[in-house]
GROMACS .gro file of C-alpha atoms in nm:
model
  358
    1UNK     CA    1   0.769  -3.910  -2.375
    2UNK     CA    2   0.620  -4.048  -2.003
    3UNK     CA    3   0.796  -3.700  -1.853
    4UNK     CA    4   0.630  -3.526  -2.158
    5UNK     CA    5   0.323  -3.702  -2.035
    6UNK     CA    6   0.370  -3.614  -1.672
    7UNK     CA    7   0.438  -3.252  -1.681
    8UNK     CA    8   0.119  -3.208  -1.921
    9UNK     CA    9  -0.097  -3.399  -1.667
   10UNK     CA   10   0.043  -3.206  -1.401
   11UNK     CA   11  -0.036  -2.872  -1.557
   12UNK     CA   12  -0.408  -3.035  -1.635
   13UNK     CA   13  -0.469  -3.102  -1.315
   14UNK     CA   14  -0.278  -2.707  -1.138
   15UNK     CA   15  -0.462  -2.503  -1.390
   16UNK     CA   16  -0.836  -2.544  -1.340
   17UNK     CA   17  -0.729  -2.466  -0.943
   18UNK     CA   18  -0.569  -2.178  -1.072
   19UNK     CA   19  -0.860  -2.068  -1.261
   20UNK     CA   20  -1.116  -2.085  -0.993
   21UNK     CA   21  -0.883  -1.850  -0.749
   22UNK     CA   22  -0.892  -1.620  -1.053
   23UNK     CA   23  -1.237  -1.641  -1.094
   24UNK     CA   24  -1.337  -1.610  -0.705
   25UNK     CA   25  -0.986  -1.308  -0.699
   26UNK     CA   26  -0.882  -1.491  -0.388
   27UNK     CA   27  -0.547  -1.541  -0.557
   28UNK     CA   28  -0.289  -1.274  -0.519
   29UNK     CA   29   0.070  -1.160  -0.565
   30UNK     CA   30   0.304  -1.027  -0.266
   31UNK     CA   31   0.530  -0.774  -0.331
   32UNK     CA   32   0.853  -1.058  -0.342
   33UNK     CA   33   0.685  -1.222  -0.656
   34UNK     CA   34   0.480  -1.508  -0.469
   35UNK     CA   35   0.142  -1.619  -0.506
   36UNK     CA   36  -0.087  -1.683  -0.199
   37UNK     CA   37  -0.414  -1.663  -0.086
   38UNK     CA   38  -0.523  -1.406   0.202
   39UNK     CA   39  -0.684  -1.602   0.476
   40UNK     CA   40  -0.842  -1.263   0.651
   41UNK     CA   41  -0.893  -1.210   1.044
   42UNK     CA   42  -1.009  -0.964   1.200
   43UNK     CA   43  -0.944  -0.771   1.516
   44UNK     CA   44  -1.203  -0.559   1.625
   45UNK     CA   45  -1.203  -0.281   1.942
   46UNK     CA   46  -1.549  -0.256   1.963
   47UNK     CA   47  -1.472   0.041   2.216
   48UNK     CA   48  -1.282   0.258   1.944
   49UNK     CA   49  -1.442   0.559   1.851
   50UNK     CA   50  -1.667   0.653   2.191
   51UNK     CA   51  -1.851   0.287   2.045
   52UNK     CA   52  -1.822   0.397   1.676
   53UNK     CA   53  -1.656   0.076   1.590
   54UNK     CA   54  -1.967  -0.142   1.795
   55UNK     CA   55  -2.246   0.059   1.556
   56UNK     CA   56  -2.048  -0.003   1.240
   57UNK     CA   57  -1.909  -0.376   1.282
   58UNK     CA   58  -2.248  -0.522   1.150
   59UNK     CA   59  -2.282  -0.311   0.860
   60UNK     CA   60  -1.913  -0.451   0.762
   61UNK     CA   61  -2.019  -0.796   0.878
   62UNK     CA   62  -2.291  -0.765   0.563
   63UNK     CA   63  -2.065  -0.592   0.327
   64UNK     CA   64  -1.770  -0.869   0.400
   65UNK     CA   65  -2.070  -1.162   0.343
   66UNK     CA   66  -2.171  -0.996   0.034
   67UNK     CA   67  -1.881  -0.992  -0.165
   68UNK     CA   68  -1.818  -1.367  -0.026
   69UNK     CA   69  -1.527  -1.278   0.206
   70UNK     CA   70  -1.488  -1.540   0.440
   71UNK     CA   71  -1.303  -1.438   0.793
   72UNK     CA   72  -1.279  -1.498   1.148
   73UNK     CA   73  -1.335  -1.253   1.399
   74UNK     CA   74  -1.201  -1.158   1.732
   75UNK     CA   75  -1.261  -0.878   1.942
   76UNK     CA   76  -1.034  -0.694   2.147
   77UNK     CA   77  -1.205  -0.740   2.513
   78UNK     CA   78  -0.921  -0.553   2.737
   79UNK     CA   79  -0.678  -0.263   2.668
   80UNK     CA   80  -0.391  -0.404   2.551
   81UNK     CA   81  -0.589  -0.703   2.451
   82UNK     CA   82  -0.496  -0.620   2.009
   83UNK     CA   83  -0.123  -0.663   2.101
   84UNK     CA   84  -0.120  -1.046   2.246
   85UNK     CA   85  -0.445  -1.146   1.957
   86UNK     CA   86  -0.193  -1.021   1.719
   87UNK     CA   87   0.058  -1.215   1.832
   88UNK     CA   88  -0.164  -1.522   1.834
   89UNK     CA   89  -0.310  -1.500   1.513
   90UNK     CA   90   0.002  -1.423   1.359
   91UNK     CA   91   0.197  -1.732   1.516
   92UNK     CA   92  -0.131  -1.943   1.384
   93UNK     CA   93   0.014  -1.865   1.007
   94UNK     CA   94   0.186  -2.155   0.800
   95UNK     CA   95   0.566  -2.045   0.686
   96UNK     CA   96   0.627  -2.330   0.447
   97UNK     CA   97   0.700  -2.186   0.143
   98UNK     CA   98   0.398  -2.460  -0.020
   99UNK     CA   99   0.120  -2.315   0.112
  100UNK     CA  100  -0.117  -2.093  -0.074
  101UNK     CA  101  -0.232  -1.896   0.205
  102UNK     CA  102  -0.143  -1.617   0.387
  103UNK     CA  103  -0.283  -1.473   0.685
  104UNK     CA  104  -0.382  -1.086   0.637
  105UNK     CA  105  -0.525  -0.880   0.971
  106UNK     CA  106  -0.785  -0.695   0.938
  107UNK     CA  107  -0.802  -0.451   1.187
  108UNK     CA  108  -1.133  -0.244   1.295
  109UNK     CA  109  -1.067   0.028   1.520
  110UNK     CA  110  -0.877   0.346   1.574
  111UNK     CA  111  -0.521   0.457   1.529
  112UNK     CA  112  -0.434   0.288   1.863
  113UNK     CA  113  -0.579  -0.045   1.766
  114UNK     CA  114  -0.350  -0.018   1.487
  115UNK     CA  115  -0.046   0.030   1.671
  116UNK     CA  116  -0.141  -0.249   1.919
  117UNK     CA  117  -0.192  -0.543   1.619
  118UNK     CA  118   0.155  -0.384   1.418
  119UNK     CA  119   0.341  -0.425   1.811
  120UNK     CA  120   0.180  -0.800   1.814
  121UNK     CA  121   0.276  -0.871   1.470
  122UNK     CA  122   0.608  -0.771   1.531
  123UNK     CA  123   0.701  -0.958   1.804
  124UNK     CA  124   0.508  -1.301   1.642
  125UNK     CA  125   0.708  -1.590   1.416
  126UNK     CA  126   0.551  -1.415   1.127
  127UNK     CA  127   0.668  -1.025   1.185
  128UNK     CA  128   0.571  -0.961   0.825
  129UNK     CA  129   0.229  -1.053   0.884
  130UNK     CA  130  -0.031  -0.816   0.638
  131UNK     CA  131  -0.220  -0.551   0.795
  132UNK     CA  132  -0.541  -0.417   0.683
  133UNK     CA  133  -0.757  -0.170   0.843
  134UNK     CA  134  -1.089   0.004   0.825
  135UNK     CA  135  -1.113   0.325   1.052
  136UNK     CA  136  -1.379   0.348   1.362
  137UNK     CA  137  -1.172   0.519   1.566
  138UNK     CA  138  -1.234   0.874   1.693
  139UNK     CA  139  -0.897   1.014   1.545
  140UNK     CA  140  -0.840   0.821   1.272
  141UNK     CA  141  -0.488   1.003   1.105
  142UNK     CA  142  -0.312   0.732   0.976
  143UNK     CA  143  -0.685   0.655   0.766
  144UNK     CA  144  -0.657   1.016   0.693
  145UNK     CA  145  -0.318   0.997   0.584
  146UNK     CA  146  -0.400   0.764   0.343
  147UNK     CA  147  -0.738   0.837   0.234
  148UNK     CA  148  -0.841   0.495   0.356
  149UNK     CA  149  -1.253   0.432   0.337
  150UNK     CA  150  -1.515   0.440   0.565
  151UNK     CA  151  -1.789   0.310   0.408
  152UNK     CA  152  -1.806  -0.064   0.511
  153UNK     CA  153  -1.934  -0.133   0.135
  154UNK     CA  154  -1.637  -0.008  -0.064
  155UNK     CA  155  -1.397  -0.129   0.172
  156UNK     CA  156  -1.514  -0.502   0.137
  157UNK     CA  157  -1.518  -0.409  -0.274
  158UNK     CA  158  -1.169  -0.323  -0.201
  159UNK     CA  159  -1.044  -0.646  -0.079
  160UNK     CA  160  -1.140  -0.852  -0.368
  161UNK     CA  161  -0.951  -0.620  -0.568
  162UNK     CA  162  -0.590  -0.568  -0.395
  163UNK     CA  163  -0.357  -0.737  -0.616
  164UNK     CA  164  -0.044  -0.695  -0.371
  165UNK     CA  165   0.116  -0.568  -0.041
  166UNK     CA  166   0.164  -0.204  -0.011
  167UNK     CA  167   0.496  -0.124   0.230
  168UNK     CA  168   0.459   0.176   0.420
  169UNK     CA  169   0.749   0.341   0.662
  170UNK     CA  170   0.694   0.233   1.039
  171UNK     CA  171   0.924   0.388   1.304
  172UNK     CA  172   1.131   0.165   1.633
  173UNK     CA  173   1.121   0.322   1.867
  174UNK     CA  174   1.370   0.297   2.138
  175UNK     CA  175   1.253   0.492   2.481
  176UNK     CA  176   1.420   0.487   2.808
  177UNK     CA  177   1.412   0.730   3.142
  178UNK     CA  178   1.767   0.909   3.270
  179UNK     CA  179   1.578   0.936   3.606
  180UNK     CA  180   1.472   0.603   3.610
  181UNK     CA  181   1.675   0.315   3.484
  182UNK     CA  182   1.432   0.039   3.517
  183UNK     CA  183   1.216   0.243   3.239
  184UNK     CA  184   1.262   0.093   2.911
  185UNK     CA  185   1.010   0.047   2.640
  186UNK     CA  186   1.075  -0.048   2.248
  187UNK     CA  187   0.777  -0.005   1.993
  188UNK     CA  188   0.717   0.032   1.655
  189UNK     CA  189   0.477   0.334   1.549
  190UNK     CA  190   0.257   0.442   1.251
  191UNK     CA  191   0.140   0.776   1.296
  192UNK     CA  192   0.416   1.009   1.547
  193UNK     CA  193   0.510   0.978   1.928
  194UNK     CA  194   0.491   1.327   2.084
  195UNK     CA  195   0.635   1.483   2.429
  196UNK     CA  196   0.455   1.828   2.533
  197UNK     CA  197   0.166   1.966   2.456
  198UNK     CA  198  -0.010   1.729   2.263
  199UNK     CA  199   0.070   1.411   2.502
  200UNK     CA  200  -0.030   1.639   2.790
  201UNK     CA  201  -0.365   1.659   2.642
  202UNK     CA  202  -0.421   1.305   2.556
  203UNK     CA  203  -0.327   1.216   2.942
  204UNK     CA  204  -0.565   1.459   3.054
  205UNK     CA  205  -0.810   1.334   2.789
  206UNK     CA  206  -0.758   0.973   2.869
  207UNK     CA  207  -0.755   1.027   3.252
  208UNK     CA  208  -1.048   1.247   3.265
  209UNK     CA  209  -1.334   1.169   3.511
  210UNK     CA  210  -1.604   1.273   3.212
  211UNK     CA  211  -1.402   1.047   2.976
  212UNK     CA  212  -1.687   0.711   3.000
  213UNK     CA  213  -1.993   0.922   3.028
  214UNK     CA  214  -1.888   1.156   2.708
  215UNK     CA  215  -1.807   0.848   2.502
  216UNK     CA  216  -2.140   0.702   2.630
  217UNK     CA  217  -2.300   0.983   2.456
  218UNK     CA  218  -2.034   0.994   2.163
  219UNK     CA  219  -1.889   1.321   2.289
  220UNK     CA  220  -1.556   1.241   2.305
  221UNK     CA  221  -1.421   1.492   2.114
  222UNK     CA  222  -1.573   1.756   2.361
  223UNK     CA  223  -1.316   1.650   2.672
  224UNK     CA  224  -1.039   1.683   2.400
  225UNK     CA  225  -1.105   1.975   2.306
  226UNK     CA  226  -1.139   2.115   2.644
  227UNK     CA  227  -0.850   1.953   2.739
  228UNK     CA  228  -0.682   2.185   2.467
  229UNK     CA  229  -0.785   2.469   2.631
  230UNK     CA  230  -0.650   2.362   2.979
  231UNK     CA  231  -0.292   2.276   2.811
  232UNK     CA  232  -0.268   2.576   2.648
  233UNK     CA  233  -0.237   2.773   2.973
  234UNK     CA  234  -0.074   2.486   3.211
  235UNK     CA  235   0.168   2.346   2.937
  236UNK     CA  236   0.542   2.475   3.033
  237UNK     CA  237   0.906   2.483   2.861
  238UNK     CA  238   1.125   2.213   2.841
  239UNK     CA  239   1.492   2.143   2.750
  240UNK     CA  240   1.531   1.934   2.443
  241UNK     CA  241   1.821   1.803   2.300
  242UNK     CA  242   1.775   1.640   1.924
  243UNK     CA  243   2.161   1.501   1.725
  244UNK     CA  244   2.167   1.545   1.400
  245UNK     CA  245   2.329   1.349   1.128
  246UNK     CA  246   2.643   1.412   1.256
  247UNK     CA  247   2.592   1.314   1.584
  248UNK     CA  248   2.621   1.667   1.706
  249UNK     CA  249   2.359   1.850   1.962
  250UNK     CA  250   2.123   2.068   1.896
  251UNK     CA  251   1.983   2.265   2.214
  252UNK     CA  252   1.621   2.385   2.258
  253UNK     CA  253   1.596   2.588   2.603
  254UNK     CA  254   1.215   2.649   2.580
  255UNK     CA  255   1.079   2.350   2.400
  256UNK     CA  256   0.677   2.311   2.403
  257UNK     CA  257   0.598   2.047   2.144
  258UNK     CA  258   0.829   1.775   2.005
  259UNK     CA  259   0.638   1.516   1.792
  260UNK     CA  260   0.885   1.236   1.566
  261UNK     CA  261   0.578   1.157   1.288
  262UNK     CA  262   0.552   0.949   0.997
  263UNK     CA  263   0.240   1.125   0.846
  264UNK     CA  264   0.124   1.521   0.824
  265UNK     CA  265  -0.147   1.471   1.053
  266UNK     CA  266  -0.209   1.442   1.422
  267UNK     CA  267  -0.501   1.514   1.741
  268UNK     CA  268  -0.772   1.415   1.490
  269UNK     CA  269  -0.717   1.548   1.178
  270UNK     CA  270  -0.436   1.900   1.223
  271UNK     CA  271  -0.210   1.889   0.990
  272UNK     CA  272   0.111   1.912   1.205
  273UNK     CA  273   0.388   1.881   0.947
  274UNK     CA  274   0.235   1.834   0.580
  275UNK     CA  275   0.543   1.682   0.397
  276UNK     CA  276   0.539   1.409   0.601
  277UNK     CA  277   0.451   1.097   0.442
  278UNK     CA  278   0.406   0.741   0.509
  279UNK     CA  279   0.529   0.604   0.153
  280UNK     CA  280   0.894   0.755   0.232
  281UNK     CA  281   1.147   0.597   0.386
  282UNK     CA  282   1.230   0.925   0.629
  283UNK     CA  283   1.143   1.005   1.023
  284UNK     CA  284   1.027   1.332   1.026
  285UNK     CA  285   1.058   1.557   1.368
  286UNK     CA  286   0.905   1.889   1.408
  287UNK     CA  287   1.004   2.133   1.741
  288UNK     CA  288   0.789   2.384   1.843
  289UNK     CA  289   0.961   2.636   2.087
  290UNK     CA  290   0.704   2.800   2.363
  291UNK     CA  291   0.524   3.115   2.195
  292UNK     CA  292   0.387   3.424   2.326
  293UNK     CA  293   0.004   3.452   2.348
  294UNK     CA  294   0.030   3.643   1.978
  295UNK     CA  295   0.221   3.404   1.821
  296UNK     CA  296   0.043   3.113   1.981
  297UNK     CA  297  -0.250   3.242   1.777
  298UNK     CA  298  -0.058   3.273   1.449
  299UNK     CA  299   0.085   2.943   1.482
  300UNK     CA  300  -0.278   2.774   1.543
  301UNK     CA  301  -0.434   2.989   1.247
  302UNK     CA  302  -0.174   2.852   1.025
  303UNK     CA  303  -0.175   2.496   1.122
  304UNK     CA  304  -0.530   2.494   1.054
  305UNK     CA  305  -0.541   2.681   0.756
  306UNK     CA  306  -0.186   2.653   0.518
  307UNK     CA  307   0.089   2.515   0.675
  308UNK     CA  308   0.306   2.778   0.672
  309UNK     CA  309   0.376   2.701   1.073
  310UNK     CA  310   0.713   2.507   0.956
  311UNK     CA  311   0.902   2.846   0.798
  312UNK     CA  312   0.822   3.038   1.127
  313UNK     CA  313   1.023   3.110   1.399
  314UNK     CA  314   1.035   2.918   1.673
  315UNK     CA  315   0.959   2.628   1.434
  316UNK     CA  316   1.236   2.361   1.403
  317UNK     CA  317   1.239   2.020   1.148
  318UNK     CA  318   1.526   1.734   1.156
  319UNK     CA  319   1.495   1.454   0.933
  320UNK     CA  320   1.624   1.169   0.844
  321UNK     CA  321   1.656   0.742   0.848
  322UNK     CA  322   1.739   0.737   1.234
  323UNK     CA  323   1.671   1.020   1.503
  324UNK     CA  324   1.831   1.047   1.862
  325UNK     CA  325   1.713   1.276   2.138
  326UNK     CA  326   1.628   1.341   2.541
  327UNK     CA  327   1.416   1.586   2.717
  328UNK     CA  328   1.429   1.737   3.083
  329UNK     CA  329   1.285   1.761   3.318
  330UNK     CA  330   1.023   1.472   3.259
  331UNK     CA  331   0.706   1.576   2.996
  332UNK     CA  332   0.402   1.355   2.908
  333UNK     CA  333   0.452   1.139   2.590
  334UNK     CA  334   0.213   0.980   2.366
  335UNK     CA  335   0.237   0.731   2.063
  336UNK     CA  336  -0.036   0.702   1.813
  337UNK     CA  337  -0.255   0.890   2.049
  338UNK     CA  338  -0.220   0.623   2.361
  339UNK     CA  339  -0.081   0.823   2.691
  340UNK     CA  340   0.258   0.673   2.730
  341UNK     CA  341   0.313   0.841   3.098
  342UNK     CA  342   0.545   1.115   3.234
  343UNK     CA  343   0.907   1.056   3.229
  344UNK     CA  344   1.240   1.196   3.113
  345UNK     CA  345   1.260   1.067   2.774
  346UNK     CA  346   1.531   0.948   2.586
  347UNK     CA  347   1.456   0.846   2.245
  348UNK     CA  348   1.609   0.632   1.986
  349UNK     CA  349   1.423   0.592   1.642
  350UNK     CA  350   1.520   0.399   1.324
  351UNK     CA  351   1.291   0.373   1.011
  352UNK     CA  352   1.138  -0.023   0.927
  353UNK     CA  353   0.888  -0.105   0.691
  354UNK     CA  354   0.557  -0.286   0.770
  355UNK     CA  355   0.342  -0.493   0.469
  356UNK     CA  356  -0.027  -0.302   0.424
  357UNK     CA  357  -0.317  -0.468   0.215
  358UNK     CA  358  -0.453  -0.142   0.128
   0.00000   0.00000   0.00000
């Protein structure tokens, strides 16, 4: 009778607790079956998006205070600065198994600022850490990819409403140099790491003397796109060797754009390989051997237009759960559209997964 007693009084006193996290939907479910509530923080570049993100941070600010979202903010004051906050905030979180919170990042700012806060995450006590983003970036594909919101309004509507963590496919990546052995990077992606043509453009586009004063004016866009132009007539051949399943080589002599991706889209919005796709457990690499001037315009009209690029020659696709390949003689590369230098790449790539709150 007294443990009768006991467990009713105990249920007495859990359930009106319960009810109030129902009734305020701060209580939710993770994808292993636990309950927790998110304790949000967010990570703001404030320099994403030639200043988009700085114009649109207050209007979120509002729309977070007027669904009664409490938060704590940090912004991003140096490049690089996402990765070690990440870390931090992550490492802050409680992993007893009693607590009913959990922490969830919010991240506003561009496809970079994403990559930097999944890098911190992963390399924090808490690699599992919840990501959620709203785009103010100037690029913005891996929003695109999953026609995430814009409008600071429906995206603070939104997280009253998420019930649980979304996975999505995230790549390691494993990168050294064979002409420099003191190179060696590992990463973990969301949207593609390319070598070629489109890293040569973001170099040029992120080392251009015009770069601050465009942005100041929020003409970014402008120095990429006539950074395009310059590529297309300076970009050469490559060698490229990509293994397949079997471990055997494949050989590309005249190689112009390699890019690993985990979604269709890339450079703002082109939809470089359309089956690609977040949600799938696959890395996806598309080769694009060095046209001639009529192709070059066939290719670009059907990239743009209805993706029948990837069943035309000269077009190459691997897939697969792990990918393995090197380039010569050394090509730009770039990873979620962040220049990652010039070198003779050697890549190793394995699919992960990565909680979203989206």
């Amino acid at each position: 009778m007294s443990i009768f007693i006991g467990i009713s009084t105990f249920w007495l006193l859990l359930i009106p607790r319960i009810s109030i996290l129902i009734m305020t939907n701060l209580i939710r479910e993770t994808s292993f079956g636990g309950i927790f509530v998110p304790n949000f923080k967010v990570i703001i570049n404030l320099k994403a998006g030639s200043g988009e993100a700085a114009e649109v941070w207050p209007q979120l600010q509002q729309a977070l205070k007027q669904v009664q979202i409490r938060y704590r903010s940090y912004v991003s004051e140096y490049a690089g600065h996402a990765i070690s906050l990440a870390t931090k905030l992550a490492d802050e979180a409680d992993d007893t198994n009693e607590s009913e919170e959990q922490t969830v990042l919010i991240v506003v700012g561009g496809d970079g600022t994403v990559n930097q806060v999944l890098n911190g995450i992963r390399r924090s006590q808490h690699p599992d850490t919840p990501i959620a983003y709203f785009p103010a970036g100037s690029g913005n594909d891996f929003a695109r990819s999953l026609h995430l919101t814009k409008d600071a309004h429906t995206f603070a509507a939104q997280l009253t409403t998420i019930d649980h963590i979304t996975p999505l496919n995230i790549f390691d990546v494993h990168m050294t140099d064979s002409a420099n052995p003191v190179y060696r990077q590992q990463k973990f992606l969301i949207n593609n790491f390319g070598i070629g043509f489109d890293a040569h453009v973001v170099h040029l586009t992120e080392n251009s003397q015009t770069k601050n004063t465009l942005n100041r004016w929020h003409l970014g866009n402008l120095s990429y796109a006539s950074n395009i132009l310059t590529v297309l007539r300076k970009q050469a051949p490559f060698q490229l060797t990509v293994y397949d399943e079997a471990n055997q080589p494949v050989h590309f002599k005249h190689a112009y754009l390699t890019t690993m991706t985990n979604i269709a889209y890339f450079g703002g919005g082109i939809k470089i390989l359309p089956t690609a796709d977040p949600h799938q457990q696959e890395i996806d690499l598309i080769v694009i051997d060095k046209p001639n001037f009529p192709r070059l315009l066939k290719l670009i009209r059907q990239i743009l237009t209805n993706g029948h690029h990837v069943n035309s020659p000269g077009v190459h696709l691997f897939k697969g759960d792990h990918l393995r390949y090197e380039i010569s003689p050394a090509q730009y590369g770039q990873m979620d559209g962040e220049d990652m230098g010039k070198h003779q790449f050697q890549i190793t790539a394995e699919n992960a997964q990565h909680p979203f709150w989206i």
